[in-house]
Each structure stands twice: as C-alpha cells, then as structure tokens.
C-alpha cells in the first residue's frame, strides 16, 4: 500500500493518538486485522470478532514489528503507540475511505445477488490485458473485506475491481462510500437475503444505492435481461448501459455455440463493433459475466482484441464450475456456495454433459420464509433438465427430493431420486448410485461442506 503517517491515520479515523509524538510522522506499510499477517510497520486493527478479540493480540503484534494499533480500549501505560477509537470497524472503514480518496485509480464496483465473484474474475481478466489491476481476493466483499482489499491497492495499480456484498438494508452505503466507483456493475436481482431485504424491489433499491457515491461521469452497467434491473430508474437520471442475451441490449451476443462442458463460443456485439471469443467455463451465466467484462472493457477504452484475450484467459477457480477429470468420473465442482439461481445455472451446465448426468445437491441457506419452496423448485428443475440421477443431501433438501419425485411422476422423466440426511449416509450408498464415466455436479451452500464430497470422488481409486 501507499504509506500513511500515524498522524494522518489518527485524523482520518477521528482517533486519539496515544504514545510518543516522535512516532507521529512514521509511516505504516500495511493494514491487518489478523495478527498472523502483521509484518514490519503494519497498522494492526483490533477487531472484536465472535470468537476472538483482536485487542488480546496487541502486545504480540507490536513485538512482531507492527508500528501501531487501533484500539477501542485504553491500553494504559504501554511503551508503544496506539490510536484510541470508539469503534475499530468504523475506523477501518473511515481509513479505507481516506486511503481510496488519496489514490488516482479507476474503481469498478460489482454487486448483485449471484455471480459477483465470477463476474469480478472475468472483468479483472479482461482489464488485465490493458491495465495494472488489483482485484478483490476471493470473496472479501463486506465491511471488513472491502477496506482490507482497498489497502492492497498500490500507486502503480491503474484499476481496482471490487466485489461488494450486502445482506441488510444500509449495508451498501458504507461500502460505496469507501469504493467511490467509476463503474458500477450489477449482475442480477435474485432471491438471496430476502429474509432481510423483503422483496426483490428492496434488493434492487439497496444494491443500486452503490451509484450514490460513484463518479458522476462514470458508467452504470446492468444486466438487461433482469426484469428489475431493466426497469430501473435512477434517482439522479443516470441511464444504465445494458448487457444481456437479448439483442436489444447494446452489449449482447450472437451466433452462440455451446460446446458442452468445454465452454461457449460467441460473437460479442458492442455498440460499435463485433468480435468472436471463447469462454472456457461452460454455462450461459458465464456469457453474462463475459458480457459484463466486454461492457466494462469498452467503458474503459479497451479494443476488441484486448477484451477477447481477457475473456479467453479466464480459467475456472476451485469450487466454481471447476471441471475435474477424475479417474472414474468427470466432476463439476461448484460447491463453493449455492442459491436457487446458481443451482439452476449449474444444472444447465450439467445438462451439457454427454455421459450420464448426476447432480449431488445439498441444502441452501439464508433463503428466508420461502426456503422449502425454493428447494422444491430446484428439485423440479433438475428433472426438467433431464438429469439422470439426483442425490439430495441435508434436511432442507428432503423437499428438493420430494418435488423432484413428483415432477418425475408428472412428466414421465427418467430421473432417479435419492435423499440422504448426511454426507456419511450418502457415502455408504454411493457405490450403488454412481457409475463409471458419470458426469457429477456437486453443489450446496458453503455450510454443507461439500468440498469433502469432491475430494472423495476425485480420490476414489
Ligand atoms: P457470494 O454472495 O457468496 O459472494 P457471488 O455473488 O460472488 O456469491 P459467485 O461466487 O460468483 O457468486 O457464484 C455463485 C454461483 O453462481 C456459482 O455456482 C456460479 O456458477 C453461479 N454464477 C456465476 N455467475 C452467475 C450469473 N451471472 N448468474 C447466475 N449464476 C451465476
Ligand atoms: Mg462472492
């Protein structure tokens, strides 16, 4: 990160500097909330977590070379400097906001119900063909993760691609205030966090408030095939630029060639030109993510060759539609997380397989009052997509299995349906269920810990 002095930090987070004034002009070289990440001249921020309180680590991190800590507590007569603040989380955000404002960089902010990380990776891959890009690592998208990402931006970076995740009303504003995006991207308005945000209109309102803090000359880039985003009218008269499969979207695709699990070839159409590119990750949702990449690349002045190269260089990451050719099976490892929209996207991908298609699906969390209906919807969808075998695991997935069975009966599909309460129950029966050469989708919400299944299937001798 660009260095900051302790006096600048104390000012930015309205803190009280406690310690030898001689250190006020010393500069911190990084910011950490994890004591294990502390190196020489780090600013350590003592966050009180559910299990551990960062304040307990202050003596240890100072010993390890930290320059200073942010603390909510009076540390008494210690022989190292610290900055007293009323809330370390708020101070972290204030400091990130100050740091972001000090940087001459373009920021692309990405939010949406589903596909933020995947779209972030695609956009970063595209932009990296022309710019020095810093992107959110993994899923660091909340009020802690976003500030930490911002501190990773260095002066040589030209663009930062930042994922922003929300789950309650009021979550977006502080994130947008930190990021101050030049480009705002929304992937879709789905059903995640309905229990907190009430309706899809509530979700739209909260997510689109990202634009409240954006560069007035910046671009708003929305999925035009999403009914809520399509009918969006901004409070400040800003008109979104739309991308989608629909030809009326200024950024769309034509001549799509779906090559099964090997991805998709398509002709990308921009307002001024067209070009071909191959998306190596299968599924129509990846076409959307690539289109978002095209629209952002276009907004930031890239040419078609650069954009196409960036799309083609993106390869799957663990847990997200990652194709694993194991000894006995082809595994689609998509078990990083799940909700109804992404379950359906992944069943779409599975449908491209040219062998027997098996879906091992588990419970989806955080869906609110309609959770059982949503599990049922996924079960029915698996049947409609001509899945050969559906294995449902978990308490909520019992309804998924039941709806799947009902759909099979009603539609005369051939899908075999199984339900197990636990992964262990499945392991005991999997010898009878799975066959050599099956293509197997593995997917559930994070808490179900399905990477274990992927490991087991991959390592089967
Ligand atoms: P989180 O809220 O956990 O951060 P996210 O919004 O970052 O999730 P991803 O991790 O990118 O979402 O993707 C989650 C799932 O959705 C994956 O299974 C992925 O295959 C699927 N997916 C990716 N992009 C899209 C999209 N544009 N539309 C629908 N599903 C998508
Ligand atoms: Mg994410």
Short mmCIF file of C-alpha atoms and ligand atoms in Angstrom, two decimals:
data_model
loop_
_atom_site.label_atom_id
_atom_site.label_comp_id
_atom_site.label_asym_id
_atom_site.label_seq_id
_atom_site.Cartn_x
_atom_site.Cartn_y
_atom_site.Cartn_z
CA UNK A 1 0.00 0.00 0.00
CA UNK A 2 0.90 3.66 -0.31
CA UNK A 3 2.38 4.64 3.05
CA UNK A 4 0.39 6.69 5.58
CA UNK A 5 1.72 8.51 8.64
CA UNK A 6 0.28 7.86 12.08
CA UNK A 7 -0.92 11.45 12.34
CA UNK A 8 -2.76 11.10 9.02
CA UNK A 9 -4.32 7.84 10.24
CA UNK A 10 -5.42 9.34 13.58
CA UNK A 11 -7.06 12.25 11.70
CA UNK A 12 -8.76 10.01 9.14
CA UNK A 13 -10.44 7.85 11.76
CA UNK A 14 -11.05 10.59 14.33
CA UNK A 15 -8.87 8.73 16.81
CA UNK A 16 -6.78 9.92 19.72
CA UNK A 17 -3.08 9.24 19.30
CA UNK A 18 -1.56 7.80 22.46
CA UNK A 19 2.19 7.47 22.61
CA UNK A 20 5.46 9.20 21.90
CA UNK A 21 4.79 12.15 19.49
CA UNK A 22 8.11 11.29 17.83
CA UNK A 23 6.30 8.44 16.01
CA UNK A 24 3.56 10.64 14.53
CA UNK A 25 5.47 11.08 11.28
CA UNK A 26 6.31 7.38 10.96
CA UNK A 27 4.56 5.59 8.12
CA UNK A 28 2.63 2.33 8.13
CA UNK A 29 3.29 -0.06 5.24
CA UNK A 30 0.20 -2.29 5.53
CA UNK A 31 -3.03 -2.73 7.49
CA UNK A 32 -4.02 -6.03 9.10
CA UNK A 33 -6.76 -7.33 11.36
CA UNK A 34 -5.17 -10.79 11.59
CA UNK A 35 -2.16 -10.95 13.91
CA UNK A 36 -0.59 -13.58 11.65
CA UNK A 37 -0.48 -11.09 8.76
CA UNK A 38 1.47 -8.49 10.72
CA UNK A 39 4.88 -7.57 9.28
CA UNK A 40 7.23 -4.67 9.94
CA UNK A 41 5.39 -1.33 10.21
CA UNK A 42 1.89 -2.80 9.92
CA UNK A 43 -1.06 -0.94 11.39
CA UNK A 44 -2.92 -3.57 13.41
CA UNK A 45 -6.66 -3.04 13.78
CA UNK A 46 -8.03 -4.80 16.85
CA UNK A 47 -11.42 -6.11 15.72
CA UNK A 48 -13.64 -7.84 18.26
CA UNK A 49 -14.83 -10.98 16.49
CA UNK A 50 -17.41 -13.51 17.61
CA UNK A 51 -14.71 -15.86 18.88
CA UNK A 52 -11.57 -13.78 19.37
CA UNK A 53 -10.91 -10.22 20.41
CA UNK A 54 -8.09 -8.61 18.45
CA UNK A 55 -7.21 -6.47 21.46
CA UNK A 56 -5.70 -9.55 23.10
CA UNK A 57 -3.09 -9.67 20.34
CA UNK A 58 -1.86 -6.08 20.55
CA UNK A 59 1.26 -6.76 22.69
CA UNK A 60 2.17 -9.71 20.48
CA UNK A 61 1.83 -7.81 17.16
CA UNK A 62 3.84 -4.88 18.49
CA UNK A 63 6.54 -7.37 19.38
CA UNK A 64 6.32 -8.77 15.85
CA UNK A 65 7.11 -5.38 14.31
CA UNK A 66 3.76 -3.60 13.99
CA UNK A 67 4.13 0.18 14.11
CA UNK A 68 0.85 0.98 15.83
CA UNK A 69 -2.59 -0.43 16.65
CA UNK A 70 -6.11 0.89 16.52
CA UNK A 71 -7.74 0.07 19.84
CA UNK A 72 -11.16 0.59 21.39
CA UNK A 73 -9.62 0.16 24.83
CA UNK A 74 -7.40 2.39 26.93
CA UNK A 75 -4.19 0.37 26.97
CA UNK A 76 -2.77 2.22 29.97
CA UNK A 77 0.90 2.92 30.27
CA UNK A 78 2.34 0.91 27.37
CA UNK A 79 5.64 1.68 25.68
CA UNK A 80 4.30 1.56 22.13
CA UNK A 81 2.00 3.89 20.23
CA UNK A 82 -1.67 3.21 19.62
CA UNK A 83 -4.66 5.15 18.36
CA UNK A 84 -7.77 5.04 20.50
CA UNK A 85 -11.02 4.92 18.52
CA UNK A 86 -14.62 4.33 19.53
CA UNK A 87 -15.10 1.50 17.02
CA UNK A 88 -12.30 -0.30 15.22
CA UNK A 89 -14.67 -1.49 12.46
CA UNK A 90 -15.84 2.08 11.80
CA UNK A 91 -12.25 3.32 11.95
CA UNK A 92 -11.19 0.68 9.44
CA UNK A 93 -13.89 1.91 7.05
CA UNK A 94 -13.04 5.60 7.59
CA UNK A 95 -9.40 4.89 6.96
CA UNK A 96 -10.15 2.90 3.80
CA UNK A 97 -12.30 5.77 2.56
CA UNK A 98 -9.47 8.22 3.20
CA UNK A 99 -6.97 5.91 1.50
CA UNK A 100 -9.19 5.37 -1.55
CA UNK A 101 -9.59 9.15 -1.95
CA UNK A 102 -5.81 9.58 -1.94
CA UNK A 103 -5.43 7.26 -4.94
CA UNK A 104 -5.56 8.17 -8.59
CA UNK A 105 -7.23 4.98 -9.78
CA UNK A 106 -10.36 3.82 -11.56
CA UNK A 107 -12.61 1.61 -9.46
CA UNK A 108 -15.07 -0.94 -10.84
CA UNK A 109 -17.63 -1.92 -8.18
CA UNK A 110 -19.57 -5.15 -8.64
CA UNK A 111 -22.66 -6.23 -6.79
CA UNK A 112 -25.68 -8.43 -7.49
CA UNK A 113 -27.43 -11.40 -5.97
CA UNK A 114 -25.50 -14.09 -7.80
CA UNK A 115 -22.27 -14.16 -9.77
CA UNK A 116 -20.37 -11.29 -8.17
CA UNK A 117 -17.12 -13.19 -7.68
CA UNK A 118 -17.35 -14.90 -11.07
CA UNK A 119 -18.06 -11.57 -12.78
CA UNK A 120 -15.28 -9.89 -10.81
CA UNK A 121 -12.82 -12.53 -12.03
CA UNK A 122 -13.98 -12.09 -15.63
CA UNK A 123 -13.82 -8.28 -15.51
CA UNK A 124 -10.37 -8.40 -13.88
CA UNK A 125 -9.18 -10.86 -16.52
CA UNK A 126 -10.37 -8.54 -19.29
CA UNK A 127 -8.97 -5.36 -17.75
CA UNK A 128 -5.62 -7.00 -17.04
CA UNK A 129 -4.99 -7.09 -20.79
CA UNK A 130 -4.53 -3.32 -20.74
CA UNK A 131 -4.21 -2.18 -17.13
CA UNK A 132 -2.39 -2.99 -13.95
CA UNK A 133 -5.34 -4.40 -12.00
CA UNK A 134 -5.96 -5.03 -8.32
CA UNK A 135 -8.98 -7.23 -7.64
CA UNK A 136 -10.77 -8.43 -4.52
CA UNK A 137 -9.11 -11.64 -3.44
CA UNK A 138 -11.65 -14.42 -3.05
CA UNK A 139 -14.84 -13.15 -1.52
CA UNK A 140 -13.56 -10.22 0.60
CA UNK A 141 -16.66 -8.20 -0.14
CA UNK A 142 -18.09 -6.91 3.15
CA UNK A 143 -17.40 -4.05 5.56
CA UNK A 144 -14.18 -5.71 6.66
CA UNK A 145 -13.12 -7.40 3.42
CA UNK A 146 -13.62 -4.34 1.23
CA UNK A 147 -11.43 -2.00 3.35
CA UNK A 148 -8.71 -4.65 3.54
CA UNK A 149 -8.86 -5.00 -0.25
CA UNK A 150 -8.62 -1.24 -0.71
CA UNK A 151 -5.44 -1.15 1.40
CA UNK A 152 -3.89 -3.61 -1.06
CA UNK A 153 -4.11 -1.02 -3.83
CA UNK A 154 -0.68 0.39 -4.60
CA UNK A 155 0.21 3.51 -6.56
CA UNK A 156 1.17 1.51 -9.65
CA UNK A 157 -2.32 0.00 -9.91
CA UNK A 158 -4.48 1.59 -12.58
CA UNK A 159 -7.81 -0.12 -11.94
CA UNK A 160 -9.31 -1.83 -8.89
CA UNK A 161 -12.09 -4.37 -9.41
CA UNK A 162 -14.00 -4.60 -6.14
CA UNK A 163 -16.73 -7.06 -5.17
CA UNK A 164 -19.36 -5.61 -2.84
CA UNK A 165 -21.72 -7.91 -0.96
CA UNK A 166 -24.68 -6.88 1.16
CA UNK A 167 -27.28 -8.67 3.21
CA UNK A 168 -29.22 -5.92 5.06
CA UNK A 169 -30.68 -2.52 4.34
CA UNK A 170 -27.97 0.09 4.81
CA UNK A 171 -25.07 -2.26 4.04
CA UNK A 172 -24.29 -0.80 0.62
CA UNK A 173 -23.84 2.85 1.56
CA UNK A 174 -20.65 2.43 3.62
CA UNK A 175 -19.18 0.10 1.00
CA UNK A 176 -19.93 2.50 -1.85
CA UNK A 177 -18.57 5.40 0.20
CA UNK A 178 -15.27 3.57 0.51
CA UNK A 179 -15.08 2.33 -3.09
CA UNK A 180 -16.36 5.50 -4.84
CA UNK A 181 -16.74 3.54 -8.06
CA UNK A 182 -16.15 4.90 -11.53
CA UNK A 183 -18.03 1.95 -12.98
CA UNK A 184 -20.93 0.20 -11.21
CA UNK A 185 -21.91 -3.29 -12.33
CA UNK A 186 -24.99 -5.20 -11.13
CA UNK A 187 -25.19 -8.84 -12.19
CA UNK A 188 -28.82 -9.54 -11.26
CA UNK A 189 -31.50 -9.08 -8.62
CA UNK A 190 -32.33 -12.51 -7.27
CA UNK A 191 -33.58 -14.03 -4.09
CA UNK A 192 -30.54 -14.02 -1.80
CA UNK A 193 -31.09 -12.28 1.56
CA UNK A 194 -34.83 -11.93 1.02
CA UNK A 195 -35.24 -12.58 4.74
CA UNK A 196 -33.60 -9.20 5.42
CA UNK A 197 -34.46 -7.20 2.34
CA UNK A 198 -38.09 -8.29 1.99
CA UNK A 199 -38.69 -8.18 -1.74
CA UNK A 200 -36.69 -8.05 -4.96
CA UNK A 201 -37.56 -4.34 -5.13
CA UNK A 202 -35.92 -3.98 -1.72
CA UNK A 203 -32.85 -5.78 -3.03
CA UNK A 204 -32.77 -3.55 -6.13
CA UNK A 205 -33.04 -0.41 -4.01
CA UNK A 206 -30.24 -1.47 -1.70
CA UNK A 207 -27.86 -2.72 -4.37
CA UNK A 208 -28.39 0.20 -6.74
CA UNK A 209 -27.54 2.63 -3.96
CA UNK A 210 -23.96 1.82 -4.98
CA UNK A 211 -24.37 4.56 -7.60
CA UNK A 212 -24.99 7.21 -4.91
CA UNK A 213 -21.26 7.54 -4.35
CA UNK A 214 -20.00 6.97 -7.85
CA UNK A 215 -18.05 9.24 -10.13
CA UNK A 216 -20.70 11.49 -11.76
CA UNK A 217 -19.05 10.88 -15.14
CA UNK A 218 -18.84 7.12 -14.58
CA UNK A 219 -20.75 4.24 -16.19
CA UNK A 220 -23.56 2.13 -14.80
CA UNK A 221 -23.56 -1.34 -16.35
CA UNK A 222 -26.54 -3.61 -15.66
CA UNK A 223 -27.82 -6.98 -16.80
CA UNK A 224 -30.58 -6.06 -19.23
CA UNK A 225 -32.22 -9.48 -19.09
CA UNK A 226 -33.07 -9.00 -15.42
CA UNK A 227 -36.60 -7.59 -15.22
CA UNK A 228 -35.85 -5.50 -12.13
CA UNK A 229 -32.65 -4.00 -13.50
CA UNK A 230 -34.24 -3.42 -16.90
CA UNK A 231 -36.99 -1.28 -15.38
CA UNK A 232 -34.61 0.57 -13.05
CA UNK A 233 -34.93 4.32 -12.96
CA UNK A 234 -32.21 6.09 -11.10
CA UNK A 235 -32.85 8.94 -8.71
CA UNK A 236 -30.27 11.09 -10.49
CA UNK A 237 -31.41 10.45 -14.06
CA UNK A 238 -28.41 8.26 -14.87
CA UNK A 239 -29.12 5.77 -17.65
CA UNK A 240 -27.63 2.30 -17.30
CA UNK A 241 -25.86 0.61 -20.17
CA UNK A 242 -27.32 -2.87 -20.57
CA UNK A 243 -25.76 -6.22 -21.41
CA UNK A 244 -27.61 -9.48 -21.97
CA UNK A 245 -28.53 -12.23 -24.39
CA UNK A 246 -31.39 -10.12 -25.71
CA UNK A 247 -30.46 -8.36 -28.95
CA UNK A 248 -31.94 -5.07 -27.72
CA UNK A 249 -29.10 -4.83 -25.16
CA UNK A 250 -26.27 -2.65 -26.56
CA UNK A 251 -23.83 -5.36 -25.41
CA UNK A 252 -25.12 -8.77 -26.47
CA UNK A 253 -24.03 -11.98 -28.16
CA UNK A 254 -24.98 -13.64 -31.43
CA UNK A 255 -24.10 -16.97 -33.02
CA UNK A 256 -23.69 -18.74 -29.70
CA UNK A 257 -22.08 -22.18 -29.98
CA UNK A 258 -22.42 -24.11 -26.75
CA UNK A 259 -19.66 -26.74 -26.64
CA UNK A 260 -20.90 -28.73 -23.68
CA UNK A 261 -18.55 -28.74 -20.77
CA UNK A 262 -15.85 -27.19 -22.98
CA UNK A 263 -17.45 -23.78 -22.77
CA UNK A 264 -19.03 -21.41 -25.27
CA UNK A 265 -18.04 -19.64 -28.47
CA UNK A 266 -19.93 -16.48 -29.25
CA UNK A 267 -19.85 -13.37 -31.32
CA UNK A 268 -19.87 -10.37 -29.00
CA UNK A 269 -21.67 -7.29 -30.22
CA UNK A 270 -20.83 -3.84 -28.84
CA UNK A 271 -22.44 -0.53 -29.85
CA UNK A 272 -19.70 -0.05 -32.45
CA UNK A 273 -18.31 -3.44 -33.44
CA UNK A 274 -18.36 -7.20 -33.08
CA UNK A 275 -15.77 -9.90 -32.34
CA UNK A 276 -15.53 -13.60 -31.50
CA UNK A 277 -14.29 -15.09 -28.27
CA UNK A 278 -14.30 -18.44 -26.46
CA UNK A 279 -15.42 -18.62 -22.84
CA UNK A 280 -13.72 -21.67 -21.34
CA UNK A 281 -16.15 -22.00 -18.41
CA UNK A 282 -19.45 -23.53 -19.55
CA UNK A 283 -22.91 -22.19 -18.85
CA UNK A 284 -25.00 -19.31 -20.07
CA UNK A 285 -24.35 -17.44 -16.84
CA UNK A 286 -20.73 -17.18 -17.99
CA UNK A 287 -21.92 -15.46 -21.18
CA UNK A 288 -23.45 -12.81 -18.94
CA UNK A 289 -20.23 -12.49 -16.97
CA UNK A 290 -18.22 -12.19 -20.19
CA UNK A 291 -20.65 -9.54 -21.47
CA UNK A 292 -20.15 -7.59 -18.26
CA UNK A 293 -16.40 -7.84 -18.97
CA UNK A 294 -16.93 -6.57 -22.52
CA UNK A 295 -19.06 -3.62 -21.36
CA UNK A 296 -16.55 -2.62 -18.65
CA UNK A 297 -13.57 -3.04 -21.02
CA UNK A 298 -15.39 -0.90 -23.57
CA UNK A 299 -16.19 1.77 -20.97
CA UNK A 300 -12.53 1.89 -20.02
CA UNK A 301 -11.31 2.31 -23.58
CA UNK A 302 -10.09 -1.18 -24.47
CA UNK A 303 -10.08 -2.55 -28.01
CA UNK A 304 -11.77 -5.77 -29.10
CA UNK A 305 -8.56 -7.84 -29.35
CA UNK A 306 -7.63 -6.98 -25.77
CA UNK A 307 -11.12 -7.74 -24.48
CA UNK A 308 -11.31 -11.09 -26.34
CA UNK A 309 -7.90 -12.12 -25.00
CA UNK A 310 -9.02 -11.30 -21.46
CA UNK A 311 -12.19 -13.38 -21.82
CA UNK A 312 -10.25 -16.34 -23.19
CA UNK A 313 -7.62 -16.24 -20.46
CA UNK A 314 -10.15 -16.76 -17.66
CA UNK A 315 -9.98 -20.28 -16.30
CA UNK A 316 -12.15 -21.82 -13.57
CA UNK A 317 -11.26 -21.45 -9.91
CA UNK A 318 -11.75 -24.13 -7.27
CA UNK A 319 -15.36 -24.54 -6.19
CA UNK A 320 -16.96 -22.66 -9.07
CA UNK A 321 -17.91 -24.78 -12.05
CA UNK A 322 -14.47 -26.27 -11.95
CA UNK A 323 -14.20 -29.29 -14.22
CA UNK A 324 -12.20 -32.13 -12.69
CA UNK A 325 -11.38 -35.19 -14.79
CA UNK A 326 -11.07 -37.82 -12.04
CA UNK A 327 -10.22 -41.48 -12.54
CA UNK A 328 -13.83 -42.70 -12.63
CA UNK A 329 -15.90 -39.56 -13.10
CA UNK A 330 -15.97 -36.09 -14.57
CA UNK A 331 -16.75 -33.83 -11.62
CA UNK A 332 -18.23 -30.36 -11.85
CA UNK A 333 -17.03 -28.88 -8.59
CA UNK A 334 -19.37 -25.98 -7.90
CA UNK A 335 -19.65 -26.48 -4.18
CA UNK A 336 -18.33 -23.14 -3.05
CA UNK A 337 -21.86 -21.90 -2.41
CA UNK A 338 -25.42 -22.19 -3.67
CA UNK A 339 -28.76 -20.47 -4.03
CA UNK A 340 -31.69 -21.27 -6.34
CA UNK A 341 -30.39 -19.22 -9.30
CA UNK A 342 -26.90 -20.66 -9.16
CA UNK A 343 -28.24 -24.20 -8.63
CA UNK A 344 -30.22 -23.79 -11.84
CA UNK A 345 -27.21 -22.37 -13.70
CA UNK A 346 -25.15 -25.35 -12.63
CA UNK A 347 -27.87 -27.83 -13.64
CA UNK A 348 -27.82 -26.07 -17.03
CA UNK A 349 -24.08 -26.76 -17.23
CA UNK A 350 -24.54 -30.39 -16.20
CA UNK A 351 -27.09 -30.76 -18.98
CA UNK A 352 -24.27 -30.19 -21.49
CA UNK A 353 -22.53 -33.40 -20.45
CA UNK A 354 -22.67 -36.22 -22.98
CA UNK A 355 -22.46 -39.01 -20.37
CA UNK A 356 -24.87 -39.96 -17.58
CA UNK A 357 -25.65 -36.82 -15.59
CA UNK A 358 -25.64 -36.97 -11.79
CA UNK A 359 -26.39 -33.99 -9.53
CA UNK A 360 -25.39 -34.20 -5.88
CA UNK A 361 -27.13 -31.21 -4.36
CA UNK A 362 -27.33 -30.09 -0.76
CA UNK A 363 -29.13 -27.56 1.39
CA UNK A 364 -29.16 -23.87 0.51
CA UNK A 365 -29.03 -21.45 3.46
CA UNK A 366 -30.28 -17.90 4.13
CA UNK A 367 -33.36 -18.12 1.91
CA UNK A 368 -35.95 -16.84 4.36
CA UNK A 369 -39.54 -17.96 4.71
CA UNK A 370 -39.79 -19.50 1.24
CA UNK A 371 -36.79 -21.76 1.69
CA UNK A 372 -38.70 -25.01 1.26
CA UNK A 373 -40.44 -23.78 -1.89
CA UNK A 374 -37.07 -22.81 -3.29
CA UNK A 375 -35.62 -26.23 -2.57
CA UNK A 376 -38.64 -27.75 -4.29
CA UNK A 377 -38.07 -25.51 -7.29
CA UNK A 378 -34.52 -26.77 -7.69
CA UNK A 379 -35.66 -30.40 -7.44
CA UNK A 380 -38.24 -29.88 -10.16
CA UNK A 381 -35.72 -28.04 -12.30
CA UNK A 382 -33.27 -30.96 -12.09
CA UNK A 383 -35.97 -33.19 -13.56
CA UNK A 384 -36.78 -30.72 -16.32
CA UNK A 385 -33.11 -30.55 -17.29
CA UNK A 386 -33.04 -34.31 -17.93
CA UNK A 387 -30.66 -35.05 -15.08
CA UNK A 388 -30.31 -38.85 -14.83
CA UNK A 389 -29.69 -39.12 -11.09
CA UNK A 390 -30.44 -36.57 -8.38
CA UNK A 391 -28.89 -37.08 -4.95
CA UNK A 392 -30.24 -34.65 -2.34
CA UNK A 393 -28.37 -34.30 0.93
CA UNK A 394 -29.49 -32.44 4.07
CA UNK A 395 -32.67 -31.60 5.97
CA UNK A 396 -33.99 -28.90 3.61
CA UNK A 397 -33.11 -30.99 0.58
CA UNK A 398 -35.75 -33.52 1.56
CA UNK A 399 -38.24 -31.15 -0.06
CA UNK A 400 -36.00 -30.89 -3.09
CA UNK A 401 -36.12 -34.68 -3.44
CA UNK A 402 -39.89 -34.80 -2.95
CA UNK A 403 -40.57 -32.16 -5.58
CA UNK A 404 -38.19 -33.94 -7.92
CA UNK A 405 -40.05 -37.22 -7.47
CA UNK A 406 -43.39 -35.51 -8.07
CA UNK A 407 -42.06 -33.91 -11.25
CA UNK A 408 -40.69 -37.23 -12.46
CA UNK A 409 -44.12 -38.79 -11.97
CA UNK A 410 -45.98 -35.93 -13.58
CA UNK A 411 -43.71 -35.61 -16.60
CA UNK A 412 -42.65 -39.22 -17.10
CA UNK A 413 -38.99 -38.25 -16.86
CA UNK A 414 -36.48 -40.95 -16.02
CA UNK A 415 -34.56 -39.29 -13.25
CA UNK A 416 -33.69 -41.44 -10.21
CA UNK A 417 -34.00 -39.50 -6.97
CA UNK A 418 -32.32 -40.19 -3.64
CA UNK A 419 -32.36 -38.34 -0.35
CA UNK A 420 -29.84 -38.69 2.48
CA UNK A 421 -29.78 -36.80 5.75
CA UNK A 422 -26.00 -36.63 5.85
CA UNK A 423 -22.97 -36.96 3.59
CA UNK A 424 -21.99 -40.08 5.52
CA UNK A 425 -25.30 -41.76 4.64
CA UNK A 426 -24.61 -40.97 1.01
CA UNK A 427 -21.06 -42.38 1.18
CA UNK A 428 -22.47 -45.68 2.41
CA UNK A 429 -24.71 -45.91 -0.66
CA UNK A 430 -22.69 -44.21 -3.35
CA UNK A 431 -21.26 -47.46 -4.69
CA UNK A 432 -24.76 -48.44 -5.87
CA UNK A 433 -25.67 -44.98 -7.15
CA UNK A 434 -22.65 -43.85 -9.17
CA UNK A 435 -21.33 -45.48 -12.33
CA UNK A 436 -18.05 -45.32 -14.23
CA UNK A 437 -17.79 -42.22 -16.50
CA UNK A 438 -20.65 -40.35 -14.84
CA UNK A 439 -20.53 -36.57 -15.00
CA UNK A 440 -21.28 -35.43 -11.46
CA UNK A 441 -22.28 -31.95 -10.35
CA UNK A 442 -21.54 -31.28 -6.66
CA UNK A 443 -23.17 -28.20 -5.16
CA UNK A 444 -24.63 -26.86 -1.90
CA UNK A 445 -24.34 -23.88 0.38
CA UNK A 446 -20.98 -23.35 2.00
CA UNK A 447 -22.02 -24.69 5.43
CA UNK A 448 -22.75 -28.13 3.95
CA UNK A 449 -19.01 -28.59 3.37
CA UNK A 450 -19.40 -30.34 0.04
CA UNK A 451 -15.72 -29.97 -0.99
CA UNK A 452 -15.39 -33.14 1.08
CA UNK A 453 -17.56 -34.98 -1.48
CA UNK A 454 -15.47 -33.64 -4.37
CA UNK A 455 -12.34 -34.85 -2.61
CA UNK A 456 -13.81 -38.28 -2.03
CA UNK A 457 -14.96 -38.69 -5.62
CA UNK A 458 -11.65 -37.39 -7.02
CA UNK A 459 -9.57 -39.70 -4.87
CA UNK A 460 -11.60 -42.85 -5.45
CA UNK A 461 -9.06 -45.48 -6.50
P1 LIG B 1 -21.44 -14.61 -2.73
O1 LIG B 1 -22.70 -13.88 -2.36
O2 LIG B 1 -21.21 -15.87 -1.97
O3 LIG B 1 -20.23 -13.72 -2.74
P2 LIG B 1 -21.34 -14.37 -5.59
O4 LIG B 1 -22.42 -13.40 -5.93
O5 LIG B 1 -19.95 -13.85 -5.55
O6 LIG B 1 -21.67 -15.13 -4.25
P3 LIG B 1 -20.30 -16.42 -7.30
O7 LIG B 1 -19.47 -16.95 -6.20
O8 LIG B 1 -19.62 -15.73 -8.42
O9 LIG B 1 -21.45 -15.51 -6.69
O10 LIG B 1 -21.16 -17.55 -7.95
C1 LIG B 1 -22.03 -18.32 -7.18
C2 LIG B 1 -22.64 -19.35 -8.06
O11 LIG B 1 -23.42 -18.75 -9.10
C3 LIG B 1 -21.67 -20.26 -8.77
O12 LIG B 1 -22.22 -21.52 -8.64
C4 LIG B 1 -21.66 -19.83 -10.21
O13 LIG B 1 -21.50 -20.89 -11.09
C5 LIG B 1 -23.02 -19.21 -10.40
N1 LIG B 1 -22.96 -18.00 -11.25
C6 LIG B 1 -21.87 -17.31 -11.63
N2 LIG B 1 -22.21 -16.24 -12.36
C7 LIG B 1 -23.56 -16.23 -12.44
C8 LIG B 1 -24.53 -15.39 -13.07
N3 LIG B 1 -24.16 -14.31 -13.76
N4 LIG B 1 -25.84 -15.72 -12.93
C9 LIG B 1 -26.23 -16.80 -12.24
N5 LIG B 1 -25.36 -17.66 -11.63
C10 LIG B 1 -24.05 -17.38 -11.73
MG1 LIG B 2 -18.70 -13.67 -3.97
#
